[in-house]
Amino acid sequence: MQERVKSPKFDIIGTRPIRPDGADKVTGRAKFGADHKIAGQLVGKVLRSPHPHARIKSINIAKALALAGVKAVVTREDFKEQSPEFIPAGEMLVNYRDVLRNVLAREKVLYEGHAVAAVAATSETIARQALKLIEVAYEVLPHVINEVEAMKPGAPIVEDGMITAGVTPPPTTPSNVAKRVEFTLGDVAKGFKDADVIIEREFNTKPVHQGYIEPHACVASVSEDGTAELWTTTQGHWIARAHCAKLLGWDITKLRVTSSEIGGGFGGKTVVYMEPLALALSQKSHRPVKMVMSREEVFRASGPTSGANIWVKIGAKKDGRIVAGEAILKYQAGCFQGSPVQPGCMCAFAPYDLENVKVVGYDVLSNRPKVAAYRAPGGPISEYAVESVVDELAATLKIDPIELRLKNAAKEGTKAAYGPKFGPVGLVECLEAAKNSPHWKAPLGKNQGRGMASGFWFNIGGETTVSLQLNEDGTLTLMVGTPDIGGLRASLAMMAAEELKVPYAKVRPIIADTSSLGYNFLTGGSRATFSSGMATVEAARSIIKQASGRAAKLWEIPEDAVSFENGEFRPAGDNAGKHKPMTLADIAKVAGKTGGSIVGYAAISAQGAAPSFGVHIADTEVDPETGKLTVTRYTAIQDAGKAIHPSYVEGQFQGGAAQGIGWALSEEYIYGADGKLQNAGFLDYRIPVASDLPMLDTIIIEVPNPRHPYGVRGIGETPIIPPMAAIAAAACKATGVRMFELPMSPPKVLKAMKDAKAGKKA
Amino acid sequence: MQYESPDTLEAAAKLLASATDARILAGGTDLLVQMRAEVLSPSLVIDIKKVTETRTIKEENGGFRIGAAVTGAELKEHPKLRSVWPGLVEAANLIGSTQVQGRCTMGGNLCNGSPAADSVPALIAAGAVATVVGPNGRRDIKVEDVMLAPRKLALTKGEIIASFFLPARGAHASDAYLRFIPRTEMDIAVVGCAVSLALDASGTCTAARMSLGAVAARPLLVADAAKALIGSKIDDAALTKLEAAARAACTPIDDKRGTKEFRIDVAGVLAKRTALIALERARKK
Ligand SMILES: Cc1cc2nc3c(=O)[nH]c(=O)nc-3n(C[C@H](O)[C@H](O)[C@H](O)COP(=O)(O)OP(=O)(O)OC[C@H]3O[C@@H](n4cnc5c(N)ncnc54)[C@H](O)[C@@H]3O)c2cc1C
């Protein structure tokens, strides 16, 4: 499979053509979630809990149903109970008891904004009025928001009777800790005994939202015969289909799901919120139902990622060799189990080649919305803490932070604490590139500081199906099932064109619906270009094989006597020169007469996904009188394996860095003592705006993944991991104080600087 | 919901007095947002943009009269206003983005009743007087007296702000406005500070007004700021007094946008920085 990697001479791979979906996106013609309309559609709206924690005593919908224009109301009564076991749904293990309860509360509401009922009406105004007419009797319960508070004995219990898993013997009393996980390698106690320096620190991070610009939106239409169509903005329509069919008790084949264009997902669109409600409302009302979340609903009721409390201890020799690393991670899960604490544990020390590691994680419930995946789920939090301690270690040992990392860097053959041995990986190459970059050597201005950090993410492959049709004029249509979030269609068309030696523009990719292709796992885990690319290459090779067969038939020679070179099918061996070579277009023209349409189909479970390491450099400047930090220069360096379309690789680096800068400096979920979210909008949930950011420079490193035909690694998630620690390290240089809490907002920074000054005087 | 767009403020005032939940619509950049969020659901919306006097800027008695519904973009484009009141124009131009600038007005900024409104401290520092039209006729009111508390105004039933009058300026006089926001734009002031001052030929301060936003229940006119600056050459000693006066005037709250301590600290910092900009501008005149 690696033949191309070894002789990387490509015609199309590595160039930067315009994306096939570009024109429609810049002219507004592309249809996003809320753009789909069906004649006769109703407006669906959700009634949400005003309480962070309460028992639902009763729900009375009579008055709402009596309102003219209201066509259906659904409540918990409309959905059957689901089993609490984790059962397979495609490649995931899903607890449908919790999924059901997140879609619509049952016994209790578990966070402010938790869905309680949904209505479908002929207008938005009527739907809103109907929500006000639904009478819900609540018994308000004490709530808990902070994860450390939630772990204390006596804290209000979010899920009645929850017993911590992963502890032997199992605890006898319920708590908010759903699970304890542990990863160990070697013996940390022994490692710390050998250390010359030990640094031990505690960190706190706040939940941050994926912040996709497009809110969740869907249209559902259930036919009288029980078949249904769903149009939705999602990262995985096969997943949406599985979840909806399960919650509604339908056969999967009855539900056809089409994914719209997607205005950002970042992991947050891998779950269902309104889709099952829209289908249930459509079934009840016998009309199509459209539902669109407001921005406020997106913040209150769709998943942010965890806030967390992290403790890290690292021991090293004087020469900088790290001898032991230990961490305890307490991650917020929201109101149902399933925080990304496990991947957080697994990648905490992954950039390092260590002998002694111990990481313990706790999955902690509280009265917050259930967390959803967010770009490298779990990784940014634990790696922020570890990288920050490594930076402090470098400062303590007076070793350059890049040199310290080079000394300890994971490389091919390193056994990671979470189990596997790494294949070829590019961390050392990234560190060297950072060291040699103009940025690392540039002089700094007044009140400025520079920091760097590295990051690691696993990346995945998984179930993928594509279909590549050779059209009668020699053009090709590529059907893919992984929604295109970051330039996927362009990258896949490039791989198909490269294989088939046809111009890029001759391949037109589309995202097909769930009834048109075999199963596709979602766009996530940085898998789409890797997996769908692998399937596309396989489908293209199948076309070459089939086309060779057609040429052989026409020439009446054996199939293996046809070669494919430079875009031409040629008679080879003894037959060389005996027949006029044919192009793919020549064969397409006669396909009907030589055996019918030529279609390459690949249904694979993509294996061999390879991790991607990155290194970021950040400069910050502090206003010493206000504590405001500004990022003044930034460089993201990362191993892409092979950048199929470099612009979209750079775009991912920049996007992750921008989100990380927000996480570091300004983004956070803010709760009042009443357990309610205070900043459910873009005004007070501060995502950086364009003028907050410097140009985000990028350097693409290419250490090919030997398990992919073009050497591709996933690259979408790693870029959000290093920013927080890189900026914290830079901020420390600029301000003279080390911060242990995110976001590093001006009030916190100013106070830390004032305290440090007062401390010095005292 | 009923929508009306009368030609005179007298007619608008009558309409406004006629319904308890009627609202004036200027640029709508607060009102429409609040209506969408269901914070407000007025039964009657009265658009005042058809009334000429709310939409014009004219020179009057050596000063300027600015219609309450003049947009931020129009303030910036006025040939003279920007050189005489750079701080005020700057403050109004900080509101929102280019798109918002095409709609937002100082009347709306003031009457929305937010202690953090950007143009209000600048109007107060400028000594602006609002002309109000109500069912019982017209009256003048100092801008610092208009807002009482968040969302609470000193306007009585049916009253509408018609225009703001900015007094005549002598030589060596200017103003400035600075705000602190965690981002660079599209944000709401954590602290806002406006300073307007005048110098004599020797550079001694003869008049000064400072106003702070977002540090109390309403934008403040800081009386002690004048004491700190007038009679001085705005040297370090005067600036230290000004900083102290700013901090002493603050009665902020801890909230999602900043702590008490932070707001008080930053008010002092901005007071000095704003005064220095106004000084620099006044010297150049
Ligand atoms: C994206 C965005 C960004 C923003 N950024 C800022 C910012 O940086 N700084 C800032 O200060 N504000 C900001 N705002 C708020 C808003 O734009 C300003 O307050 C603006 O000045 C309001 O003016 P308007 O004409 O649009 O008011 P409107 O929405 O028309 O009116 C606001 C209120 O005042 C009343 N009203 C309006 N005119 C009169 C009048 N003449 N007499 C009596 N009552 C009246 C209305 O009834 C309403 O209650 C922002 C808003 C948005 C949407």
PDB file of N, CA, C and O in Angstrom, chain B residues 2-46:
ATOM      1  N   GLN B   2     -48.210  46.510  16.655  1.00  0.00           N
ATOM      2  CA  GLN B   2     -48.481  47.612  15.735  1.00  0.00           C
ATOM      3  C   GLN B   2     -47.187  48.410  15.521  1.00  0.00           C
ATOM      4  O   GLN B   2     -46.398  48.587  16.444  1.00  0.00           O
ATOM      5  N   TYR B   3     -47.002  48.887  14.290  1.00  0.00           N
ATOM      6  CA  TYR B   3     -45.817  49.694  13.964  1.00  0.00           C
ATOM      7  C   TYR B   3     -46.281  51.045  13.448  1.00  0.00           C
ATOM      8  O   TYR B   3     -47.144  51.121  12.575  1.00  0.00           O
ATOM      9  N   GLU B   4     -45.737  52.124  14.001  1.00  0.00           N
ATOM     10  CA  GLU B   4     -46.083  53.472  13.537  1.00  0.00           C
ATOM     11  C   GLU B   4     -44.799  54.231  13.263  1.00  0.00           C
ATOM     12  O   GLU B   4     -43.789  54.034  13.945  1.00  0.00           O
ATOM     13  N   SER B   5     -44.851  55.124  12.247  1.00  0.00           N
ATOM     14  CA  SER B   5     -43.680  55.959  12.000  1.00  0.00           C
ATOM     15  C   SER B   5     -44.117  57.396  11.726  1.00  0.00           C
ATOM     16  O   SER B   5     -44.180  57.837  10.574  1.00  0.00           O
ATOM     17  N   PRO B   6     -44.473  58.117  12.787  1.00  0.00           N
ATOM     18  CA  PRO B   6     -44.991  59.477  12.623  1.00  0.00           C
ATOM     19  C   PRO B   6     -43.920  60.445  12.127  1.00  0.00           C
ATOM     20  O   PRO B   6     -42.729  60.156  12.210  1.00  0.00           O
ATOM     21  N   ASP B   7     -44.391  61.635  11.624  1.00  0.00           N
ATOM     22  CA  ASP B   7     -43.473  62.643  11.083  1.00  0.00           C
ATOM     23  C   ASP B   7     -43.000  63.625  12.137  1.00  0.00           C
ATOM     24  O   ASP B   7     -42.044  64.354  11.913  1.00  0.00           O
ATOM     25  N   THR B   8     -43.709  63.717  13.257  1.00  0.00           N
ATOM     26  CA  THR B   8     -43.294  64.678  14.284  1.00  0.00           C
ATOM     27  C   THR B   8     -43.131  63.968  15.629  1.00  0.00           C
ATOM     28  O   THR B   8     -43.751  62.923  15.869  1.00  0.00           O
ATOM     29  N   LEU B   9     -42.298  64.586  16.470  1.00  0.00           N
ATOM     30  CA  LEU B   9     -42.103  64.008  17.798  1.00  0.00           C
ATOM     31  C   LEU B   9     -43.332  64.201  18.666  1.00  0.00           C
ATOM     32  O   LEU B   9     -43.598  63.390  19.559  1.00  0.00           O
ATOM     33  N   GLU B  10     -44.081  65.268  18.393  1.00  0.00           N
ATOM     34  CA  GLU B  10     -45.302  65.494  19.157  1.00  0.00           C
ATOM     35  C   GLU B  10     -46.269  64.323  18.942  1.00  0.00           C
ATOM     36  O   GLU B  10     -46.832  63.779  19.894  1.00  0.00           O
ATOM     37  N   ALA B  11     -46.410  63.921  17.671  1.00  0.00           N
ATOM     38  CA  ALA B  11     -47.290  62.787  17.370  1.00  0.00           C
ATOM     39  C   ALA B  11     -46.730  61.501  17.985  1.00  0.00           C
ATOM     40  O   ALA B  11     -47.471  60.672  18.538  1.00  0.00           O
ATOM     41  N   ALA B  12     -45.406  61.369  17.914  1.00  0.00           N
ATOM     42  CA  ALA B  12     -44.773  60.171  18.478  1.00  0.00           C
ATOM     43  C   ALA B  12     -45.008  60.116  19.986  1.00  0.00           C
ATOM     44  O   ALA B  12     -45.296  59.052  20.549  1.00  0.00           O
ATOM     45  N   ALA B  13     -44.864  61.257  20.657  1.00  0.00           N
ATOM     46  CA  ALA B  13     -45.045  61.305  22.107  1.00  0.00           C
ATOM     47  C   ALA B  13     -46.474  60.928  22.486  1.00  0.00           C
ATOM     48  O   ALA B  13     -46.703  60.222  23.472  1.00  0.00           O
ATOM     49  N   LYS B  14     -47.427  61.401  21.682  1.00  0.00           N
ATOM     50  CA  LYS B  14     -48.827  61.080  21.959  1.00  0.00           C
ATOM     51  C   LYS B  14     -49.030  59.552  21.865  1.00  0.00           C
ATOM     52  O   LYS B  14     -49.670  58.938  22.715  1.00  0.00           O
ATOM     53  N   LEU B  15     -48.487  58.977  20.796  1.00  0.00           N
ATOM     54  CA  LEU B  15     -48.603  57.525  20.626  1.00  0.00           C
ATOM     55  C   LEU B  15     -47.947  56.781  21.788  1.00  0.00           C
ATOM     56  O   LEU B  15     -48.497  55.823  22.334  1.00  0.00           O
ATOM     57  N   LEU B  16     -46.764  57.273  22.162  1.00  0.00           N
ATOM     58  CA  LEU B  16     -46.004  56.600  23.223  1.00  0.00           C
ATOM     59  C   LEU B  16     -46.771  56.629  24.534  1.00  0.00           C
ATOM     60  O   LEU B  16     -46.721  55.669  25.318  1.00  0.00           O
ATOM     61  N   ALA B  17     -47.489  57.723  24.757  1.00  0.00           N
ATOM     62  CA  ALA B  17     -48.250  57.840  26.004  1.00  0.00           C
ATOM     63  C   ALA B  17     -49.525  57.001  25.964  1.00  0.00           C
ATOM     64  O   ALA B  17     -50.108  56.705  26.996  1.00  0.00           O
ATOM     65  N   SER B  18     -49.919  56.602  24.732  1.00  0.00           N
ATOM     66  CA  SER B  18     -51.224  55.947  24.585  1.00  0.00           C
ATOM     67  C   SER B  18     -51.243  54.480  25.033  1.00  0.00           C
ATOM     68  O   SER B  18     -52.275  53.944  25.363  1.00  0.00           O
ATOM     69  N   ALA B  19     -50.109  53.836  25.012  1.00  0.00           N
ATOM     70  CA  ALA B  19     -50.094  52.412  25.397  1.00  0.00           C
ATOM     71  C   ALA B  19     -49.016  52.175  26.443  1.00  0.00           C
ATOM     72  O   ALA B  19     -47.928  52.742  26.351  1.00  0.00           O
ATOM     73  N   THR B  20     -49.295  51.333  27.417  1.00  0.00           N
ATOM     74  CA  THR B  20     -48.330  51.139  28.510  1.00  0.00           C
ATOM     75  C   THR B  20     -47.070  50.433  28.035  1.00  0.00           C
ATOM     76  O   THR B  20     -45.999  50.661  28.555  1.00  0.00           O
ATOM     77  N   ASP B  21     -47.212  49.548  27.027  1.00  0.00           N
ATOM     78  CA  ASP B  21     -46.016  48.820  26.616  1.00  0.00           C
ATOM     79  C   ASP B  21     -45.531  49.260  25.236  1.00  0.00           C
ATOM     80  O   ASP B  21     -44.949  48.475  24.498  1.00  0.00           O
ATOM     81  N   ALA B  22     -45.765  50.531  24.896  1.00  0.00           N
ATOM     82  CA  ALA B  22     -45.255  51.057  23.619  1.00  0.00           C
ATOM     83  C   ALA B  22     -43.756  51.317  23.746  1.00  0.00           C
ATOM     84  O   ALA B  22     -43.248  51.565  24.840  1.00  0.00           O
ATOM     85  N   ARG B  23     -43.043  51.215  22.634  1.00  0.00           N
ATOM     86  CA  ARG B  23     -41.591  51.452  22.629  1.00  0.00           C
ATOM     87  C   ARG B  23     -41.188  52.308  21.444  1.00  0.00           C
ATOM     88  O   ARG B  23     -41.716  52.142  20.354  1.00  0.00           O
ATOM     89  N   ILE B  24     -40.209  53.162  21.692  1.00  0.00           N
ATOM     90  CA  ILE B  24     -39.605  53.932  20.602  1.00  0.00           C
ATOM     91  C   ILE B  24     -38.594  53.026  19.886  1.00  0.00           C
ATOM     92  O   ILE B  24     -37.860  52.264  20.519  1.00  0.00           O
ATOM     93  N   LEU B  25     -38.576  53.156  18.568  1.00  0.00           N
ATOM     94  CA  LEU B  25     -37.581  52.441  17.773  1.00  0.00           C
ATOM     95  C   LEU B  25     -36.680  53.463  17.089  1.00  0.00           C
ATOM     96  O   LEU B  25     -37.157  54.307  16.334  1.00  0.00           O
ATOM     97  N   ALA B  26     -35.397  53.407  17.408  1.00  0.00           N
ATOM     98  CA  ALA B  26     -34.434  54.234  16.664  1.00  0.00           C
ATOM     99  C   ALA B  26     -33.701  53.281  15.724  1.00  0.00           C
ATOM    100  O   ALA B  26     -34.269  52.810  14.751  1.00  0.00           O
ATOM    101  N   GLY B  27     -32.469  52.915  16.038  1.00  0.00           N
ATOM    102  CA  GLY B  27     -31.761  51.966  15.179  1.00  0.00           C
ATOM    103  C   GLY B  27     -32.205  50.524  15.398  1.00  0.00           C
ATOM    104  O   GLY B  27     -31.995  49.658  14.552  1.00  0.00           O
ATOM    105  N   GLY B  28     -32.781  50.266  16.546  1.00  0.00           N
ATOM    106  CA  GLY B  28     -33.280  48.915  16.828  1.00  0.00           C
ATOM    107  C   GLY B  28     -32.215  47.919  17.241  1.00  0.00           C
ATOM    108  O   GLY B  28     -32.509  46.744  17.432  1.00  0.00           O
ATOM    109  N   THR B  29     -30.986  48.359  17.397  1.00  0.00           N
ATOM    110  CA  THR B  29     -29.917  47.385  17.678  1.00  0.00           C
ATOM    111  C   THR B  29     -29.969  46.871  19.124  1.00  0.00           C
ATOM    112  O   THR B  29     -29.365  45.863  19.442  1.00  0.00           O
ATOM    113  N   ASP B  30     -30.692  47.560  19.974  1.00  0.00           N
ATOM    114  CA  ASP B  30     -31.023  46.995  21.288  1.00  0.00           C
ATOM    115  C   ASP B  30     -32.439  46.440  21.275  1.00  0.00           C
ATOM    116  O   ASP B  30     -32.671  45.316  21.685  1.00  0.00           O
ATOM    117  N   LEU B  31     -33.376  47.254  20.796  1.00  0.00           N
ATOM    118  CA  LEU B  31     -34.789  46.882  20.897  1.00  0.00           C
ATOM    119  C   LEU B  31     -35.083  45.571  20.169  1.00  0.00           C
ATOM    120  O   LEU B  31     -35.719  44.673  20.728  1.00  0.00           O
ATOM    121  N   LEU B  32     -34.633  45.451  18.935  1.00  0.00           N
ATOM    122  CA  LEU B  32     -34.973  44.252  18.165  1.00  0.00           C
ATOM    123  C   LEU B  32     -34.315  43.009  18.762  1.00  0.00           C
ATOM    124  O   LEU B  32     -34.902  41.928  18.773  1.00  0.00           O
ATOM    125  N   VAL B  33     -33.111  43.192  19.294  1.00  0.00           N
ATOM    126  CA  VAL B  33     -32.429  42.061  19.932  1.00  0.00           C
ATOM    127  C   VAL B  33     -33.227  41.618  21.159  1.00  0.00           C
ATOM    128  O   VAL B  33     -33.451  40.422  21.395  1.00  0.00           O
ATOM    129  N   GLN B  34     -33.695  42.591  21.930  1.00  0.00           N
ATOM    130  CA  GLN B  34     -34.466  42.260  23.134  1.00  0.00           C
ATOM    131  C   GLN B  34     -35.822  41.654  22.785  1.00  0.00           C
ATOM    132  O   GLN B  34     -36.335  40.797  23.500  1.00  0.00           O
ATOM    133  N   MET B  35     -36.392  42.085  21.668  1.00  0.00           N
ATOM    134  CA  MET B  35     -37.668  41.498  21.252  1.00  0.00           C
ATOM    135  C   MET B  35     -37.472  40.051  20.800  1.00  0.00           C
ATOM    136  O   MET B  35     -38.270  39.179  21.108  1.00  0.00           O
ATOM    137  N   ARG B  36     -36.394  39.808  20.088  1.00  0.00           N
ATOM    138  CA  ARG B  36     -36.116  38.426  19.649  1.00  0.00           C
ATOM    139  C   ARG B  36     -35.863  37.515  20.829  1.00  0.00           C
ATOM    140  O   ARG B  36     -36.226  36.350  20.812  1.00  0.00           O
ATOM    141  N   ALA B  37     -35.222  38.072  21.855  1.00  0.00           N
ATOM    142  CA  ALA B  37     -34.928  37.252  23.035  1.00  0.00           C
ATOM    143  C   ALA B  37     -36.120  37.182  23.979  1.00  0.00           C
ATOM    144  O   ALA B  37     -36.029  36.618  25.061  1.00  0.00           O
ATOM    145  N   GLU B  38     -37.230  37.796  23.561  1.00  0.00           N
ATOM    146  CA  GLU B  38     -38.451  37.841  24.364  1.00  0.00           C
ATOM    147  C   GLU B  38     -38.271  38.534  25.711  1.00  0.00           C
ATOM    148  O   GLU B  38     -38.996  38.241  26.655  1.00  0.00           O
ATOM    149  N   VAL B  39     -37.294  39.422  25.779  1.00  0.00           N
ATOM    150  CA  VAL B  39     -37.155  40.253  26.982  1.00  0.00           C
ATOM    151  C   VAL B  39     -38.259  41.316  26.943  1.00  0.00           C
ATOM    152  O   VAL B  39     -38.843  41.669  27.954  1.00  0.00           O
ATOM    153  N   LEU B  40     -38.533  41.812  25.753  1.00  0.00           N
ATOM    154  CA  LEU B  40     -39.605  42.789  25.548  1.00  0.00           C
ATOM    155  C   LEU B  40     -40.540  42.279  24.452  1.00  0.00           C
ATOM    156  O   LEU B  40     -40.081  41.688  23.474  1.00  0.00           O
ATOM    157  N   SER B  41     -41.838  42.508  24.642  1.00  0.00           N
ATOM    158  CA  SER B  41     -42.808  42.201  23.579  1.00  0.00           C
ATOM    159  C   SER B  41     -43.794  43.355  23.483  1.00  0.00           C
ATOM    160  O   SER B  41     -44.947  43.239  23.882  1.00  0.00           O
ATOM    161  N   PRO B  42     -43.333  44.510  22.978  1.00  0.00           N
ATOM    162  CA  PRO B  42     -44.213  45.682  22.954  1.00  0.00           C
ATOM    163  C   PRO B  42     -45.390  45.470  21.995  1.00  0.00           C
ATOM    164  O   PRO B  42     -45.247  44.789  20.977  1.00  0.00           O
ATOM    165  N   SER B  43     -46.539  46.073  22.341  1.00  0.00           N
ATOM    166  CA  SER B  43     -47.693  45.959  21.442  1.00  0.00           C
ATOM    167  C   SER B  43     -47.642  47.057  20.383  1.00  0.00           C
ATOM    168  O   SER B  43     -48.282  46.957  19.355  1.00  0.00           O
ATOM    169  N   LEU B  44     -46.865  48.110  20.677  1.00  0.00           N
ATOM    170  CA  LEU B  44     -46.752  49.223  19.732  1.00  0.00           C
ATOM    171  C   LEU B  44     -45.296  49.660  19.637  1.00  0.00           C
ATOM    172  O   LEU B  44     -44.649  49.903  20.650  1.00  0.00           O
ATOM    173  N   VAL B  45     -44.794  49.739  18.405  1.00  0.00           N
ATOM    174  CA  VAL B  45     -43.433  50.200  18.181  1.00  0.00           C
ATOM    175  C   VAL B  45     -43.502  51.480  17.366  1.00  0.00           C
ATOM    176  O   VAL B  45     -44.135  51.512  16.303  1.00  0.00           O
ATOM    177  N   ILE B  46     -42.883  52.547  17.896  1.00  0.00           N
ATOM    178  CA  ILE B  46     -42.957  53.856  17.231  1.00  0.00           C
ATOM    179  C   ILE B  46     -41.578  54.217  16.707  1.00  0.00           C
ATOM    180  O   ILE B  46     -40.665  54.517  17.471  1.00  0.00           O
TER     181      ILE B  46
END
